[in-house]
Coordinates of N, CA, C and O in Angstrom, one line a residue:
M268 N 110.8 -135.7 72.5 CA 111.3 -136.3 71.2 C 112.5 -135.5 70.8 O 112.5 -134.2 70.8
V269 N 113.5 -136.2 70.3 CA 114.7 -135.5 69.9 C 114.5 -135.1 68.4 O 114.1 -135.9 67.6
K270 N 114.8 -133.8 68.1 CA 114.7 -133.4 66.7 C 116.0 -133.8 66.0 O 117.1 -133.5 66.5
K271 N 115.9 -134.3 64.8 CA 117.0 -134.9 64.1 C 117.4 -134.0 63.0 O 116.6 -133.2 62.4
S272 N 118.7 -134.2 62.6 CA 119.3 -133.4 61.4 C 119.2 -134.3 60.2 O 119.4 -135.5 60.3
F273 N 119.1 -133.7 59.0 CA 119.0 -134.5 57.8 C 119.2 -133.5 56.6 O 119.2 -132.3 56.7
Y274 N 119.5 -134.2 55.5 CA 119.5 -133.5 54.2 C 118.3 -133.8 53.4 O 117.7 -134.9 53.5
D275 N 117.8 -132.8 52.7 CA 116.6 -133.0 51.8 C 117.1 -132.6 50.4 O 117.2 -131.4 50.1
L276 N 117.3 -133.6 49.6 CA 117.6 -133.4 48.2 C 116.3 -133.3 47.4 O 115.5 -134.2 47.4
A277 N 116.0 -132.1 47.0 CA 114.7 -131.8 46.4 C 114.9 -131.6 44.9 O 115.7 -130.8 44.4
F278 N 114.0 -132.3 44.1 CA 114.0 -132.2 42.6 C 112.6 -132.1 42.2 O 111.8 -133.1 42.5
G279 N 112.2 -131.0 41.5 CA 110.8 -131.0 41.1 C 110.5 -129.8 40.2 O 111.3 -129.0 39.9
V280 N 109.3 -129.9 39.7 CA 108.8 -128.8 38.8 C 107.4 -128.4 39.3 O 106.7 -129.2 39.9
A281 N 107.1 -127.2 39.1 CA 105.7 -126.7 39.6 C 104.7 -127.4 38.7 O 104.9 -127.7 37.6
P282 N 103.5 -127.7 39.4 CA 102.5 -128.3 38.6 C 102.1 -127.6 37.3 O 102.2 -126.3 37.3
G283 N 101.9 -128.3 36.3 CA 101.6 -127.7 35.0 C 101.6 -128.9 34.0 O 101.0 -129.9 34.2
G284 N 102.4 -128.8 33.0 CA 102.5 -129.9 32.0 C 103.2 -131.1 32.5 O 103.0 -132.2 32.1
A285 N 104.1 -130.9 33.5 CA 104.8 -132.0 34.2 C 104.6 -131.8 35.7 O 104.3 -130.7 36.2
R286 N 104.7 -132.9 36.4 CA 104.5 -132.9 37.8 C 105.6 -133.7 38.5 O 105.8 -134.9 38.2
K287 N 106.4 -133.1 39.4 CA 107.4 -133.8 40.1 C 107.7 -133.0 41.4 O 107.9 -131.8 41.2
D288 N 107.7 -133.6 42.5 CA 108.1 -133.0 43.8 C 108.8 -134.1 44.6 O 108.3 -134.5 45.6
A289 N 109.9 -134.5 44.1 CA 110.7 -135.6 44.7 C 111.6 -135.0 45.8 O 112.2 -134.0 45.6
H290 N 111.7 -135.8 46.9 CA 112.6 -135.5 48.0 C 113.3 -136.7 48.4 O 112.7 -137.8 48.6
H291 N 114.6 -136.6 48.6 CA 115.4 -137.7 49.2 C 115.8 -137.2 50.6 O 116.6 -136.2 50.7
I292 N 115.2 -137.8 51.6 CA 115.5 -137.4 53.0 C 116.5 -138.3 53.5 O 116.3 -139.5 53.6
L293 N 117.8 -137.8 53.7 CA 118.9 -138.6 54.0 C 119.8 -138.1 55.1 O 119.7 -136.9 55.5
G294 N 120.6 -139.0 55.6 CA 121.5 -138.6 56.8 C 122.9 -138.5 56.5 O 123.7 -138.2 57.4
S295 N 123.3 -138.7 55.2 CA 124.8 -138.5 54.9 C 124.9 -137.9 53.5 O 124.1 -138.1 52.6
L296 N 126.1 -137.2 53.3 CA 126.4 -136.6 52.0 C 126.6 -137.7 51.0 O 126.2 -137.6 49.8
D297 N 127.1 -138.9 51.4 CA 127.3 -140.0 50.4 C 126.0 -140.4 49.9 O 125.8 -140.7 48.7
E298 N 125.0 -140.5 50.8 CA 123.6 -140.9 50.3 C 123.0 -139.8 49.4 O 122.3 -140.1 48.4
V299 N 123.3 -138.6 49.7 CA 122.8 -137.5 48.8 C 123.4 -137.6 47.4 O 122.7 -137.5 46.4
K300 N 124.7 -137.9 47.4 CA 125.4 -138.0 46.1 C 124.8 -139.2 45.3 O 124.6 -139.0 44.1
A301 N 124.5 -140.3 46.0 CA 123.9 -141.4 45.3 C 122.5 -141.1 44.8 O 122.1 -141.5 43.7
G302 N 121.7 -140.4 45.6 CA 120.4 -140.0 45.3 C 120.4 -139.1 44.1 O 119.5 -139.3 43.1
L303 N 121.3 -138.2 44.0 CA 121.3 -137.2 42.9 C 121.8 -138.0 41.6 O 121.3 -137.7 40.5
A304 N 122.8 -138.9 41.8 CA 123.2 -139.7 40.6 C 122.0 -140.5 40.1 O 121.9 -140.6 38.8
D305 N 121.2 -141.0 40.9 CA 120.0 -141.8 40.5 C 119.1 -140.9 39.7 O 118.5 -141.2 38.6
E306 N 118.8 -139.6 40.2 CA 117.9 -138.7 39.5 C 118.5 -138.3 38.2 O 117.7 -138.2 37.2
L307 N 119.8 -138.0 38.1 CA 120.4 -137.6 36.9 C 120.6 -138.7 35.9 O 120.9 -138.5 34.7
A308 N 120.5 -139.9 36.3 CA 120.6 -141.1 35.4 C 119.3 -141.3 34.5 O 119.4 -142.0 33.5
E309 N 118.3 -140.6 34.9 CA 117.0 -140.7 34.1 C 116.9 -139.6 33.1 O 116.9 -138.4 33.5
E310 N 116.9 -139.9 31.8 CA 116.8 -138.8 30.8 C 115.6 -137.9 31.0 O 115.8 -136.7 30.7
I311 N 114.5 -138.4 31.4 CA 113.4 -137.5 31.6 C 113.7 -136.4 32.6 O 113.2 -135.3 32.5
N312 N 114.5 -136.8 33.6 CA 114.9 -135.7 34.6 C 115.8 -134.7 34.0 O 115.8 -133.5 34.4
L313 N 116.7 -135.1 33.1 CA 117.5 -134.2 32.4 C 116.7 -133.3 31.5 O 116.9 -132.1 31.4
Y314 N 115.7 -133.8 30.9 CA 114.7 -133.0 30.1 C 114.1 -132.0 31.0 O 114.0 -130.8 30.7
L315 N 113.6 -132.4 32.2 CA 113.0 -131.5 33.1 C 113.9 -130.4 33.6 O 113.5 -129.2 33.7
L316 N 115.2 -130.7 33.7 CA 116.2 -129.7 34.1 C 116.4 -128.7 32.9 O 116.4 -127.5 33.1
C317 N 116.6 -129.2 31.8 CA 117.0 -128.4 30.6 C 115.9 -127.6 29.9 O 116.0 -126.5 29.6
S318 N 114.8 -128.3 29.7 CA 113.7 -127.8 29.0 C 112.5 -127.3 29.8 O 111.7 -126.5 29.3
Y319 N 112.4 -127.8 31.0 CA 111.2 -127.4 31.8 C 111.5 -126.6 33.0 O 110.7 -126.1 33.7
G320 N 112.8 -126.4 33.3 CA 113.2 -125.5 34.4 C 113.0 -126.1 35.8 O 112.7 -125.4 36.7
A321 N 113.3 -127.4 35.9 CA 113.1 -128.1 37.2 C 114.0 -127.4 38.3 O 115.1 -127.0 38.0
D322 N 113.5 -127.4 39.5 CA 114.3 -127.0 40.6 C 115.1 -128.1 41.1 O 114.7 -129.3 41.1
L323 N 116.4 -127.8 41.5 CA 117.3 -128.9 42.1 C 118.0 -128.2 43.2 O 118.9 -127.3 43.0
S324 N 117.7 -128.6 44.4 CA 118.3 -128.0 45.6 C 118.6 -129.1 46.7 O 118.0 -130.1 46.7
L325 N 119.6 -128.7 47.5 CA 119.9 -129.5 48.7 C 119.6 -128.6 49.9 O 120.2 -127.5 50.0
H326 N 118.7 -129.0 50.7 CA 118.3 -128.3 51.9 C 118.9 -129.0 53.1 O 118.9 -130.2 53.2
V327 N 119.5 -128.2 54.0 CA 120.1 -128.7 55.2 C 119.3 -128.4 56.4 O 119.0 -127.2 56.6
Y328 N 118.9 -129.4 57.1 CA 118.1 -129.2 58.3 C 118.9 -129.7 59.5 O 119.4 -130.8 59.6
Q329 N 119.1 -128.8 60.4 CA 119.8 -129.1 61.7 C 118.7 -129.1 62.8 O 118.0 -128.1 63.0
Q330 N 118.6 -130.2 63.5 CA 117.6 -130.4 64.5 C 116.2 -130.0 63.9 O 115.4 -129.3 64.6
E331 N 115.9 -130.5 62.7 CA 114.7 -130.3 62.0 C 114.3 -128.8 61.7 O 113.2 -128.5 61.3
E332 N 115.4 -128.0 61.7 CA 115.2 -126.6 61.3 C 116.0 -126.3 60.0 O 117.2 -126.6 60.0
L333 N 115.4 -125.8 59.0 CA 116.0 -125.5 57.8 C 117.1 -124.4 58.0 O 116.7 -123.3 58.4
T334 N 118.4 -124.7 57.8 CA 119.4 -123.8 58.1 C 120.1 -123.3 56.8 O 120.8 -122.2 56.8
Q335 N 120.0 -124.1 55.7 CA 120.7 -123.7 54.5 C 120.0 -124.4 53.3 O 119.6 -125.5 53.4
S336 N 119.9 -123.6 52.2 CA 119.5 -124.2 50.9 C 120.5 -123.9 49.9 O 121.0 -122.8 49.7
L337 N 120.9 -125.0 49.2 CA 121.9 -124.8 48.1 C 121.3 -125.2 46.8 O 120.8 -126.3 46.6
D338 N 121.4 -124.2 45.8 CA 121.0 -124.5 44.4 C 122.1 -125.3 43.8 O 123.3 -124.9 43.7
L339 N 121.8 -126.5 43.3 CA 122.8 -127.4 42.7 C 123.0 -127.3 41.2 O 123.9 -127.8 40.7
H340 N 122.2 -126.5 40.6 CA 122.3 -126.3 39.1 C 123.7 -125.9 38.7 O 124.2 -126.5 37.7
P341 N 124.4 -124.9 39.3 CA 125.7 -124.5 38.8 C 126.8 -125.5 38.9 O 127.9 -125.4 38.3
F342 N 126.5 -126.7 39.5 CA 127.5 -127.7 39.7 C 127.3 -128.9 38.8 O 128.0 -129.9 38.9
V343 N 126.2 -128.9 38.0 CA 125.8 -130.0 37.1 C 126.3 -129.7 35.7 O 126.2 -128.6 35.2
T344 N 126.9 -130.8 35.1 CA 127.3 -130.7 33.7 C 126.7 -131.9 33.0 O 126.8 -133.1 33.5
I345 N 126.0 -131.7 31.9 CA 125.4 -132.8 31.1 C 126.2 -132.9 29.8 O 126.3 -131.9 29.1
S346 N 126.8 -134.0 29.6 CA 127.5 -134.2 28.4 C 126.8 -135.2 27.5 O 126.4 -136.3 27.9
I347 N 126.6 -134.9 26.2 CA 125.9 -135.7 25.2 C 126.7 -135.8 24.0 O 127.1 -134.7 23.4
D348 N 127.1 -137.0 23.6 CA 127.9 -137.1 22.3 C 127.3 -136.3 21.2 O 126.0 -136.4 20.9
G349 N 128.1 -135.5 20.5 CA 127.6 -134.8 19.4 C 127.1 -133.4 19.7 O 126.7 -132.7 18.8
Y350 N 127.0 -133.1 21.0 CA 126.5 -131.8 21.4 C 127.5 -131.1 22.4 O 128.3 -131.8 23.0
P351 N 127.5 -129.8 22.5 CA 128.3 -129.1 23.5 C 127.8 -129.5 24.9 O 126.7 -129.8 25.1
D352 N 128.7 -129.4 25.9 CA 128.3 -129.7 27.3 C 127.3 -128.6 27.7 O 127.3 -127.5 27.3
I353 N 126.4 -129.1 28.5 CA 125.3 -128.2 29.0 C 125.6 -128.0 30.5 O 125.7 -129.0 31.3
T354 N 125.7 -126.8 30.9 CA 125.9 -126.4 32.3 C 124.7 -125.5 32.6 O 123.9 -125.2 31.8
F355 N 124.7 -125.0 33.8 CA 123.6 -124.1 34.3 C 124.1 -122.9 35.1 O 125.0 -123.1 35.9
K356 N 123.6 -121.7 34.8 CA 123.8 -120.6 35.6 C 123.0 -120.7 36.9 O 123.4 -120.2 37.9
G357 N 121.9 -121.3 36.8 CA 120.9 -121.4 37.9 C 119.7 -122.1 37.3 O 119.7 -122.6 36.2
P358 N 118.6 -122.1 38.1 CA 117.4 -122.7 37.7 C 116.9 -122.0 36.4 O 116.9 -120.8 36.3
R359 N 116.4 -122.8 35.5 CA 115.9 -122.3 34.2 C 116.9 -121.6 33.4 O 116.5 -120.7 32.5
E360 N 118.2 -121.8 33.6 CA 119.2 -121.1 32.9 C 120.3 -122.1 32.3 O 121.4 -122.0 32.7
P361 N 119.9 -123.0 31.4 CA 120.9 -123.9 30.8 C 121.8 -123.1 29.9 O 121.4 -122.1 29.3
V362 N 123.1 -123.5 29.9 CA 124.1 -122.8 29.0 C 124.7 -123.9 28.2 O 125.0 -125.0 28.6
G363 N 125.0 -123.6 26.9 CA 125.7 -124.6 26.0 C 124.8 -125.1 24.9 O 125.3 -125.6 23.9
Y364 N 123.5 -125.0 25.1 CA 122.5 -125.5 24.1 C 121.3 -124.7 24.2 O 120.8 -124.5 25.3
D365 N 120.7 -124.2 23.1 CA 119.6 -123.3 23.2 C 118.3 -124.1 23.1 O 117.8 -124.4 21.9
F366 N 117.8 -124.6 24.2 CA 116.5 -125.4 24.2 C 115.3 -124.5 23.7 O 114.4 -125.1 23.2
R367 N 115.4 -123.2 23.9 CA 114.3 -122.4 23.5 C 114.1 -122.4 22.0 O 113.0 -122.1 21.5
A368 N 115.2 -122.6 21.3 CA 115.1 -122.6 19.8 C 114.2 -123.8 19.4 O 113.7 -123.8 18.3
E369 N 114.0 -124.8 20.2 CA 113.2 -126.0 19.9 C 111.7 -125.8 20.3 O 110.9 -126.6 19.9
D370 N 111.4 -124.7 21.0 CA 110.0 -124.5 21.5 C 109.1 -124.4 20.3 O 109.3 -123.7 19.3
G371 N 108.1 -125.2 20.4 CA 107.0 -125.2 19.3 C 107.4 -126.0 18.1 O 106.6 -126.2 17.2
A372 N 108.6 -126.4 18.0 CA 109.1 -127.2 16.8 C 108.5 -128.6 17.0 O 108.6 -129.2 18.0
D373 N 108.1 -129.2 15.9 CA 107.6 -130.5 15.8 C 108.7 -131.4 15.3 O 108.7 -132.0 14.2
D374 N 109.9 -131.4 16.0 CA 111.1 -132.0 15.6 C 111.5 -133.2 16.4 O 111.9 -133.0 17.5
E375 N 111.2 -134.4 15.9 CA 111.5 -135.6 16.7 C 113.0 -135.8 16.7 O 113.5 -136.7 17.4
E376 N 113.8 -135.0 16.0 CA 115.3 -135.1 16.1 C 115.9 -134.1 17.1 O 117.1 -134.1 17.3
G377 N 115.0 -133.3 17.7 CA 115.5 -132.3 18.6 C 116.0 -132.9 19.9 O 115.6 -134.0 20.3
L378 N 116.9 -132.3 20.6 CA 117.5 -132.8 21.8 C 116.5 -132.9 22.9 O 116.5 -133.9 23.6
S379 N 115.6 -132.0 23.0 CA 114.6 -132.0 24.0 C 113.7 -133.3 23.9 O 113.4 -134.0 24.8
F380 N 113.3 -133.6 22.6 CA 112.5 -134.7 22.3 C 113.3 -136.0 22.7 O 112.7 -136.9 23.3
K381 N 114.5 -136.1 22.3 CA 115.3 -137.2 22.6 C 115.4 -137.5 24.1 O 115.4 -138.6 24.6
M382 N 115.7 -136.4 24.9 CA 115.7 -136.6 26.3 C 114.4 -137.0 26.9 O 114.3 -137.9 27.7
F383 N 113.3 -136.4 26.4 CA 112.0 -136.7 26.9 C 111.6 -138.2 26.6 O 111.1 -138.9 27.5
C384 N 112.1 -138.7 25.5 CA 111.8 -140.1 25.1 C 112.8 -141.1 25.7 O 112.5 -142.3 25.6
G385 N 113.9 -140.6 26.2 CA 114.9 -141.5 26.8 C 115.7 -142.2 25.7 O 116.1 -143.4 25.9
S386 N 115.9 -141.6 24.5 CA 116.5 -142.3 23.4 C 118.0 -142.1 23.3 O 118.6 -142.6 22.4
L387 N 118.6 -141.3 24.2 CA 120.0 -141.0 24.1 C 120.9 -142.1 24.6 O 122.1 -142.3 24.2
G388 N 120.4 -142.9 25.6 CA 121.2 -144.1 26.1 C 122.6 -143.7 26.6 O 122.7 -142.8 27.4
D389 N 123.6 -144.4 26.1 CA 124.9 -144.3 26.6 C 125.6 -143.0 26.1 O 126.7 -142.6 26.5
A390 N 124.9 -142.3 25.2 CA 125.4 -141.0 24.7 C 125.3 -139.8 25.7 O 125.9 -138.8 25.4
V391 N 124.6 -140.0 26.8 CA 124.4 -138.9 27.7 C 125.0 -139.3 29.1 O 124.9 -140.4 29.5
R392 N 125.6 -138.3 29.7 CA 126.2 -138.5 31.0 C 126.0 -137.2 31.8 O 126.1 -136.1 31.2
A393 N 125.7 -137.3 33.1 CA 125.5 -136.1 33.9 C 126.5 -136.3 35.1 O 126.6 -137.3 35.7
E394 N 127.2 -135.2 35.4 CA 128.1 -135.2 36.5 C 127.9 -134.0 37.4 O 127.4 -132.9 36.9
V395 N 128.2 -134.2 38.7 CA 128.1 -133.1 39.6 C 129.5 -132.8 40.2 O 130.1 -133.8 40.6
D396 N 129.9 -131.6 40.2 CA 131.2 -131.2 40.7 C 131.1 -131.0 42.2 O 131.0 -129.8 42.7
W397 N 131.1 -132.0 43.0 CA 130.9 -131.9 44.5 C 132.1 -131.2 45.1 O 131.9 -130.6 46.2
S398 N 133.3 -131.1 44.5 CA 134.4 -130.5 45.1 C 134.2 -129.0 45.2 O 134.8 -128.3 46.0
R399 N 133.2 -128.4 44.5 CA 132.9 -127.0 44.5 C 131.8 -126.6 45.4 O 131.4 -125.5 45.6
I400 N 131.1 -127.6 46.0 CA 129.9 -127.4 46.8 C 130.3 -127.5 48.3 O 130.8 -128.5 48.7
E401 N 130.0 -126.4 49.0 CA 130.3 -126.4 50.4 C 129.0 -126.8 51.2 O 128.2 -126.0 51.5
V402 N 129.0 -128.1 51.5 CA 127.8 -128.7 52.2 C 128.2 -128.8 53.7 O 129.1 -129.5 54.0
P403 N 127.4 -128.1 54.5 CA 127.7 -128.2 55.9 C 127.4 -129.6 56.5 O 126.5 -130.3 56.1
P404 N 128.3 -130.1 57.4 CA 128.0 -131.4 58.0 C 126.8 -131.3 58.9 O 126.5 -130.2 59.5
L405 N 126.1 -132.4 59.1 CA 124.9 -132.4 60.0 C 125.4 -132.5 61.5 O 126.5 -133.0 61.7
T406 N 124.7 -131.9 62.3 CA 125.0 -131.8 63.8 C 124.0 -132.5 64.6 O 122.8 -132.7 64.2
G407 N 124.3 -132.9 65.8 CA 123.3 -133.5 66.7 C 123.0 -134.9 66.3 O 123.7 -135.5 65.6
E408 N 121.8 -135.3 66.7 CA 121.3 -136.6 66.2 C 120.9 -136.6 64.8 O 120.1 -135.7 64.4
I409 N 121.4 -137.5 64.0 CA 121.1 -137.6 62.6 C 120.1 -138.6 62.2 O 120.2 -139.8 62.7
L410 N 119.1 -138.2 61.4 CA 118.1 -139.1 60.9 C 118.8 -140.3 60.2 O 119.7 -140.1 59.4
A411 N 118.4 -141.5 60.5 CA 119.0 -142.7 59.9 C 118.0 -143.6 59.2 O 116.7 -143.4 59.4
E412 N 118.5 -144.5 58.4 CA 117.6 -145.4 57.6 C 116.6 -146.2 58.5 O 115.5 -146.4 58.1
D413 N 117.1 -146.6 59.7 CA 116.2 -147.4 60.5 C 115.2 -146.5 61.3 O 114.4 -147.0 62.1
D414 N 115.2 -145.2 61.0 CA 114.2 -144.3 61.5 C 113.0 -144.2 60.6 O 112.3 -143.1 60.5
E415 N 112.7 -145.2 59.8 CA 111.6 -145.1 58.8 C 110.3 -144.7 59.3 O 109.5 -144.1 58.6
D416 N 110.0 -145.0 60.6 CA 108.7 -144.6 61.1 C 108.7 -143.2 61.6 O 107.6 -142.6 61.9
D417 N 109.8 -142.6 61.8 CA 109.9 -141.2 62.1 C 109.6 -140.3 60.9 O 110.0 -140.5 59.8
T418 N 108.8 -139.3 61.2 CA 108.5 -138.3 60.1 C 109.1 -137.0 60.6 O 109.2 -136.7 61.7
V419 N 109.5 -136.2 59.6 CA 110.0 -134.8 59.8 C 109.2 -133.9 59.0 O 108.6 -134.3 58.0
E420 N 109.1 -132.7 59.4 CA 108.3 -131.7 58.7 C 109.3 -130.8 57.9 O 110.3 -130.3 58.4
L421 N 109.0 -130.7 56.6 CA 109.8 -129.9 55.7 C 109.3 -128.5 55.7 O 108.2 -128.2 56.2
A422 N 110.1 -127.6 55.2 CA 109.8 -126.1 55.3 C 108.5 -125.8 54.5 O 107.8 -124.9 54.9
D423 N 108.2 -126.7 53.5 CA 106.9 -126.4 52.8 C 105.7 -127.0 53.5 O 104.6 -126.9 53.0
G424 N 105.9 -127.6 54.7 CA 104.8 -128.2 55.4 C 104.5 -129.6 55.2 O 103.8 -130.3 55.9
N425 N 105.2 -130.2 54.2 CA 105.0 -131.7 53.9 C 105.7 -132.5 55.0 O 106.8 -132.1 55.5
L426 N 105.1 -133.6 55.4 CA 105.7 -134.5 56.3 C 106.4 -135.6 55.5 O 105.9 -136.1 54.5
A427 N 107.7 -135.9 55.8 CA 108.5 -136.9 55.1 C 109.1 -137.8 56.0 O 109.4 -137.5 57.2
S428 N 109.4 -139.0 55.5 CA 110.2 -140.0 56.3 C 111.5 -140.2 55.5 O 111.7 -139.8 54.4
Y429 N 112.4 -141.0 56.1 CA 113.7 -141.3 55.6 C 113.6 -141.9 54.2 O 112.7 -142.8 54.0
G430 N 114.4 -141.5 53.2 CA 114.4 -142.1 51.9 C 113.7 -141.2 50.9 O 113.6 -140.0 51.0
Y431 N 113.3 -141.9 49.8 CA 112.7 -141.2 48.6 C 111.2 -141.1 48.8 O 110.5 -142.1 49.1
Q432 N 110.7 -140.0 48.4 CA 109.2 -139.8 48.2 C 109.0 -138.7 47.2 O 109.8 -137.7 47.1
D433 N 107.9 -138.9 46.5 CA 107.5 -137.8 45.5 C 106.1 -137.4 45.9 O 105.1 -138.2 45.8
F434 N 105.9 -136.2 46.3 CA 104.7 -135.7 46.8 C 103.6 -135.4 45.7 O 102.5 -135.1 46.0
E435 N 104.1 -135.6 44.4 CA 103.1 -135.5 43.3 C 102.6 -136.8 42.8 O 101.7 -136.8 42.0
E436 N 103.1 -137.9 43.4 CA 102.6 -139.2 42.9 C 101.3 -139.6 43.6 O 100.9 -139.2 44.6

């Protein structure tokens, strides 16, 4: 069996009050960009990034061996009308808005609550500065969409197939 190369766009939070362990197993950077755009289009996911400290990484597998992991937080900017832009130093380190100031507050007007409820609508946008991210190209045989029956083993031991899966569902 030929071992294939692929990208693993991983977005998740450790089990607790929220559960998410989403992986996009993909064969091209364009697919990764589209997958991340889909994740960042959901306000609940922005809430998980800003208030819950979700992990957001791109793992590069060459011939099914993890060769590089890239933290994508420093390349994400969340813009919300009426608020300063939110960027990240890294996981659990948002900059531009103090989400900790809302901890314990019963404030339905707070930004965390609005993100959680998905009430921001067109007022929120998330962008990724891909020009600053050095993503290595895949080498060898690359996992493709028509390889749906093929499974690959991720570094955490989970078996995954091409496309989207959430191991917490």
